[in-house]
Amino acid sequence: MQQHSFGKLAPVSRLTLGGGGLGMLWGETTFEECVATVQAAVEAGISLLDLAPRYGDGKAEEIVGAAFGGRLPKGVRVTSKCLLGDTPVEGVKERLRRSIAESLERLRLSRLDLFFIHSNVVPDDHPMRRRENAATRMTPYSRFVEHVRPVLQGLVAEDLIGGWGLTGIGYPDTIIKLLHERPAPAAVQCIANLLDSPGDAVTVHGAQSVERFQGQEIQCSVGDFGLGFRHVVYRQLLV
């Protein structure tokens, strides 16, 4: 399995095992089959496991915890996420810490290599914030900058997470703006499939593909990896 640099993080495999299939989002399987899938993927050289609490209500993380008993093979790294949404200012810190703690318990680990905000950072006054799902899917830019990012930096300083990242399927200009600010994210997840399509995860119309972000990450030393929607295995992109 080929390895490549991933922003300022440690090198990882060019292929990433996504947790959607492990969480049985794409169809029914068994716990034992999912455990065997993770073990086989790592044995084949995949060294980045992309997980989230939403992947089967924590099932994907439980599977990885069971697969390795809390002792990840050398060089294997895991991500998790938090669907922060429009959490009030006073609840941001507690929400992020609780999400990490619950993920670590399921994974049987003491640290996450990478922690993503699973909601989309969007302009404060954009019409999309009036959508029905805005409270759970969208985090206002000013709240992220003033209240979320400082908490994420503190979690890195505590070594509870190795770095933090953004979901890049929301409002592209806002994500690119954040890539150029400091402190910058360690990684951004963006769309990478033949149709440049986010499927039913679309939040705003317009170009959102990896081409919008490549070059931006290089300038900012940010890692990116593509989301192949409706596929279990996510394609890792070279930057």
GROMACS .gro file of C-alpha atoms in nm:
model
  239
    1MET     CA    1   0.000   0.000   0.000
    2GLN     CA    2   0.142   0.339  -0.101
    3GLN     CA    3   0.184   0.600   0.171
    4HIS     CA    4   0.175   0.976   0.136
    5SER     CA    5   0.208   1.285   0.349
    6PHE     CA    6  -0.111   1.418   0.504
    7GLY     CA    7  -0.066   1.786   0.578
    8LYS     CA    8   0.131   1.825   0.899
    9LEU     CA    9   0.011   1.489   1.028
   10ALA     CA   10   0.198   1.160   1.002
   11PRO     CA   11   0.202   0.982   0.663
   12VAL     CA   12  -0.094   0.753   0.595
   13SER     CA   13  -0.203   0.510   0.326
   14ARG     CA   14  -0.349   0.649   0.004
   15LEU     CA   15  -0.664   0.451   0.069
   16THR     CA   16  -0.879   0.511   0.376
   17LEU     CA   17  -1.133   0.270   0.520
   18GLY     CA   18  -1.455   0.463   0.575
   19GLY     CA   19  -1.682   0.386   0.865
   20GLY     CA   20  -2.016   0.413   0.687
   21GLY     CA   21  -2.014   0.050   0.582
   22LEU     CA   22  -1.886  -0.059   0.923
   23GLY     CA   23  -2.182   0.124   1.075
   24MET     CA   24  -2.407  -0.063   0.832
   25LEU     CA   25  -2.531   0.256   0.665
   26TRP     CA   26  -2.508   0.102   0.319
   27GLY     CA   27  -2.673  -0.230   0.402
   28GLU     CA   28  -2.707  -0.500   0.664
   29THR     CA   29  -2.408  -0.706   0.767
   30THR     CA   30  -2.284  -0.864   1.089
   31PHE     CA   31  -2.064  -0.736   1.368
   32GLU     CA   32  -1.820  -1.023   1.308
   33GLU     CA   33  -1.797  -0.950   0.936
   34CYS     CA   34  -1.726  -0.583   1.006
   35VAL     CA   35  -1.451  -0.670   1.256
   36ALA     CA   36  -1.296  -0.902   0.998
   37THR     CA   37  -1.317  -0.625   0.736
   38VAL     CA   38  -1.125  -0.381   0.954
   39GLN     CA   39  -0.858  -0.637   1.035
   40ALA     CA   40  -0.820  -0.735   0.670
   41ALA     CA   41  -0.796  -0.370   0.560
   42VAL     CA   42  -0.519  -0.298   0.809
   43GLU     CA   43  -0.339  -0.619   0.717
   44ALA     CA   44  -0.353  -0.505   0.352
   45GLY     CA   45  -0.180  -0.179   0.446
   46ILE     CA   46  -0.462   0.069   0.506
   47SER     CA   47  -0.354   0.288   0.795
   48LEU     CA   48  -0.631   0.549   0.827
   49LEU     CA   49  -0.976   0.458   0.960
   50ASP     CA   50  -1.237   0.731   0.914
   51LEU     CA   51  -1.508   0.701   1.177
   52ALA     CA   52  -1.790   0.899   1.337
   53PRO     CA   53  -2.058   0.851   1.602
   54ARG     CA   54  -2.323   0.886   1.331
   55TYR     CA   55  -2.197   0.577   1.152
   56GLY     CA   56  -2.444   0.331   1.300
   57ASP     CA   57  -2.496   0.521   1.627
   58GLY     CA   58  -2.140   0.448   1.733
   59LYS     CA   59  -2.129   0.096   1.590
   60ALA     CA   60  -1.835   0.169   1.355
   61GLU     CA   61  -1.626   0.286   1.651
   62GLU     CA   62  -1.729  -0.014   1.859
   63ILE     CA   63  -1.618  -0.243   1.577
   64VAL     CA   64  -1.271  -0.088   1.559
   65GLY     CA   65  -1.246  -0.110   1.938
   66ALA     CA   66  -1.332  -0.479   1.923
   67ALA     CA   67  -1.104  -0.546   1.625
   68PHE     CA   68  -0.790  -0.434   1.807
   69GLY     CA   69  -0.887  -0.441   2.173
   70GLY     CA   70  -0.775  -0.083   2.226
   71ARG     CA   71  -0.425  -0.149   2.088
   72LEU     CA   72  -0.405  -0.017   1.734
   73PRO     CA   73  -0.132  -0.169   1.516
   74LYS     CA   74   0.171   0.053   1.472
   75GLY     CA   75   0.107   0.336   1.228
   76VAL     CA   76  -0.272   0.296   1.219
   77ARG     CA   77  -0.460   0.619   1.283
   78VAL     CA   78  -0.825   0.691   1.351
   79THR     CA   79  -1.053   0.987   1.301
   80SER     CA   80  -1.383   1.071   1.459
   81LYS     CA   81  -1.630   1.357   1.434
   82CYS     CA   82  -1.890   1.567   1.612
   83LEU     CA   83  -2.211   1.692   1.451
   84LEU     CA   84  -2.191   2.019   1.641
   85GLY     CA   85  -2.450   2.212   1.442
   86ASP     CA   86  -2.585   2.532   1.594
   87THR     CA   87  -2.495   2.443   1.951
   88PRO     CA   88  -2.528   2.749   2.178
   89VAL     CA   89  -2.203   2.916   2.281
   90GLU     CA   90  -2.227   2.800   2.641
   91GLY     CA   91  -2.263   2.438   2.534
   92VAL     CA   92  -1.985   2.412   2.275
   93LYS     CA   93  -1.702   2.298   2.502
   94GLU     CA   94  -1.908   2.039   2.685
   95ARG     CA   95  -2.055   1.903   2.360
   96LEU     CA   96  -1.715   1.857   2.197
   97ARG     CA   97  -1.561   1.698   2.506
   98ARG     CA   98  -1.853   1.460   2.551
   99SER     CA   99  -1.838   1.355   2.188
  100ILE     CA  100  -1.466   1.277   2.213
  101ALA     CA  101  -1.504   1.095   2.543
  102GLU     CA  102  -1.782   0.873   2.409
  103SER     CA  103  -1.586   0.796   2.091
  104LEU     CA  104  -1.275   0.707   2.288
  105GLU     CA  105  -1.475   0.477   2.513
  106ARG     CA  106  -1.614   0.290   2.212
  107LEU     CA  107  -1.272   0.275   2.048
  108ARG     CA  108  -1.102   0.175   2.377
  109LEU     CA  109  -0.840   0.443   2.316
  110SER     CA  110  -0.710   0.749   2.502
  111ARG     CA  111  -0.653   0.978   2.203
  112LEU     CA  112  -0.794   1.055   1.859
  113ASP     CA  113  -0.549   1.125   1.578
  114LEU     CA  114  -0.792   1.356   1.400
  115PHE     CA  115  -1.124   1.506   1.507
  116PHE     CA  116  -1.359   1.660   1.251
  117ILE     CA  117  -1.646   1.899   1.289
  118HIS     CA  118  -1.912   1.695   1.109
  119SER     CA  119  -2.143   1.991   1.053
  120ASN     CA  120  -2.081   2.254   0.785
  121VAL     CA  121  -1.936   2.594   0.873
  122VAL     CA  122  -2.145   2.850   0.686
  123PRO     CA  123  -2.174   3.231   0.663
  124ASP     CA  124  -2.369   3.379   0.952
  125ASP     CA  125  -2.629   3.549   0.731
  126HIS     CA  126  -2.663   3.296   0.448
  127PRO     CA  127  -3.020   3.188   0.357
  128MET     CA  128  -2.923   2.824   0.410
  129ARG     CA  129  -2.929   2.891   0.783
  130ARG     CA  130  -3.308   2.914   0.756
  131ARG     CA  131  -3.338   2.557   0.636
  132GLU     CA  132  -3.517   2.300   0.846
  133ASN     CA  133  -3.198   2.104   0.920
  134ALA     CA  134  -2.979   2.407   0.993
  135ALA     CA  135  -2.975   2.355   1.370
  136THR     CA  136  -2.808   2.015   1.335
  137ARG     CA  137  -2.616   2.048   1.007
  138MET     CA  138  -2.475   2.403   1.010
  139THR     CA  139  -2.235   2.592   1.239
  140PRO     CA  140  -2.222   2.973   1.192
  141TYR     CA  141  -1.882   3.105   1.089
  142SER     CA  142  -1.852   3.358   1.373
  143ARG     CA  143  -1.938   3.096   1.635
  144PHE     CA  144  -1.680   2.861   1.493
  145VAL     CA  145  -1.406   3.124   1.491
  146GLU     CA  146  -1.482   3.276   1.830
  147HIS     CA  147  -1.587   2.972   2.031
  148VAL     CA  148  -1.533   2.639   1.853
  149ARG     CA  149  -1.182   2.680   1.714
  150PRO     CA  150  -1.032   2.789   2.050
  151VAL     CA  151  -1.178   2.478   2.217
  152LEU     CA  152  -1.037   2.256   1.942
  153GLN     CA  153  -0.694   2.412   1.986
  154GLY     CA  154  -0.716   2.347   2.358
  155LEU     CA  155  -0.796   1.982   2.296
  156VAL     CA  156  -0.487   1.956   2.075
  157ALA     CA  157  -0.277   2.118   2.349
  158GLU     CA  158  -0.408   1.857   2.594
  159ASP     CA  159  -0.313   1.586   2.342
  160LEU     CA  160  -0.667   1.452   2.356
  161ILE     CA  161  -0.670   1.489   1.977
  162GLY     CA  162  -0.377   1.506   1.738
  163GLY     CA  163  -0.544   1.766   1.518
  164TRP     CA  164  -0.882   1.894   1.407
  165GLY     CA  165  -1.046   1.918   1.069
  166LEU     CA  166  -1.343   2.048   0.873
  167THR     CA  167  -1.614   1.891   0.662
  168GLY     CA  168  -1.578   2.046   0.317
  169ILE     CA  169  -1.918   1.973   0.164
  170GLY     CA  170  -2.090   2.289   0.284
  171TYR     CA  171  -2.017   2.643   0.167
  172PRO     CA  172  -1.684   2.624  -0.024
  173ASP     CA  173  -1.581   2.990   0.012
  174THR     CA  174  -1.614   2.974   0.389
  175ILE     CA  175  -1.403   2.658   0.408
  176ILE     CA  176  -1.134   2.812   0.188
  177LYS     CA  177  -1.138   3.123   0.405
  178LEU     CA  178  -1.079   2.910   0.715
  179LEU     CA  179  -0.791   2.731   0.545
  180HIS     CA  180  -0.608   3.063   0.518
  181GLU     CA  181  -0.678   3.172   0.874
  182ARG     CA  182  -0.468   3.082   1.175
  183PRO     CA  183  -0.482   2.849   1.344
  184ALA     CA  184  -0.568   2.643   1.036
  185PRO     CA  185  -0.731   2.300   1.038
  186ALA     CA  186  -0.508   1.996   1.006
  187ALA     CA  187  -0.734   1.846   0.739
  188VAL     CA  188  -1.048   1.898   0.533
  189GLN     CA  189  -1.278   1.631   0.393
  190CYS     CA  190  -1.402   1.711   0.044
  191ILE     CA  191  -1.592   1.545  -0.236
  192ALA     CA  192  -1.398   1.317  -0.470
  193ASN     CA  193  -1.598   1.103  -0.707
  194LEU     CA  194  -1.657   1.084  -1.081
  195LEU     CA  195  -1.967   1.304  -1.061
  196ASP     CA  196  -1.824   1.560  -0.817
  197SER     CA  197  -2.145   1.494  -0.630
  198PRO     CA  198  -2.220   1.492  -0.256
  199GLY     CA  199  -2.533   1.286  -0.318
  200ASP     CA  200  -2.806   1.363  -0.068
  201ALA     CA  201  -2.554   1.539   0.159
  202VAL     CA  202  -2.564   1.853  -0.059
  203THR     CA  203  -2.614   2.175   0.138
  204VAL     CA  204  -2.537   2.442  -0.123
  205HIS     CA  205  -2.532   2.430  -0.501
  206GLY     CA  206  -2.210   2.505  -0.682
  207ALA     CA  207  -1.862   2.361  -0.726
  208GLN     CA  208  -1.765   2.175  -0.409
  209SER     CA  209  -1.525   1.917  -0.549
  210VAL     CA  210  -1.170   1.856  -0.442
  211GLU     CA  211  -1.041   2.083  -0.719
  212ARG     CA  212  -1.178   2.380  -0.524
  213PHE     CA  213  -0.954   2.290  -0.233
  214GLN     CA  214  -0.640   2.145  -0.388
  215GLY     CA  215  -0.369   2.408  -0.392
  216GLN     CA  216  -0.535   2.582  -0.098
  217GLU     CA  217  -0.426   2.291   0.125
  218ILE     CA  218  -0.077   2.295  -0.019
  219GLN     CA  219  -0.037   2.662   0.066
  220CYS     CA  220  -0.168   2.604   0.417
  221SER     CA  221  -0.006   2.263   0.483
  222VAL     CA  222  -0.350   2.109   0.529
  223GLY     CA  223  -0.429   1.747   0.448
  224ASP     CA  224  -0.731   1.657   0.238
  225PHE     CA  225  -0.905   1.334   0.161
  226GLY     CA  226  -1.195   1.267  -0.069
  227LEU     CA  227  -1.539   1.141   0.014
  228GLY     CA  228  -1.665   0.888  -0.239
  229PHE     CA  229  -2.030   0.906  -0.144
  230ARG     CA  230  -2.217   0.573  -0.149
  231HIS     CA  231  -1.889   0.383  -0.124
  232VAL     CA  232  -1.748   0.209   0.184
  233VAL     CA  233  -1.386   0.292   0.102
  234TYR     CA  234  -1.294   0.659   0.084
  235ARG     CA  235  -1.027   0.764  -0.163
  236GLN     CA  236  -0.729   0.938  -0.011
  237LEU     CA  237  -0.602   1.225  -0.224
  238LEU     CA  238  -0.244   1.327  -0.274
  239VAL     CA  239  -0.173   1.697  -0.212
   0.00000   0.00000   0.00000
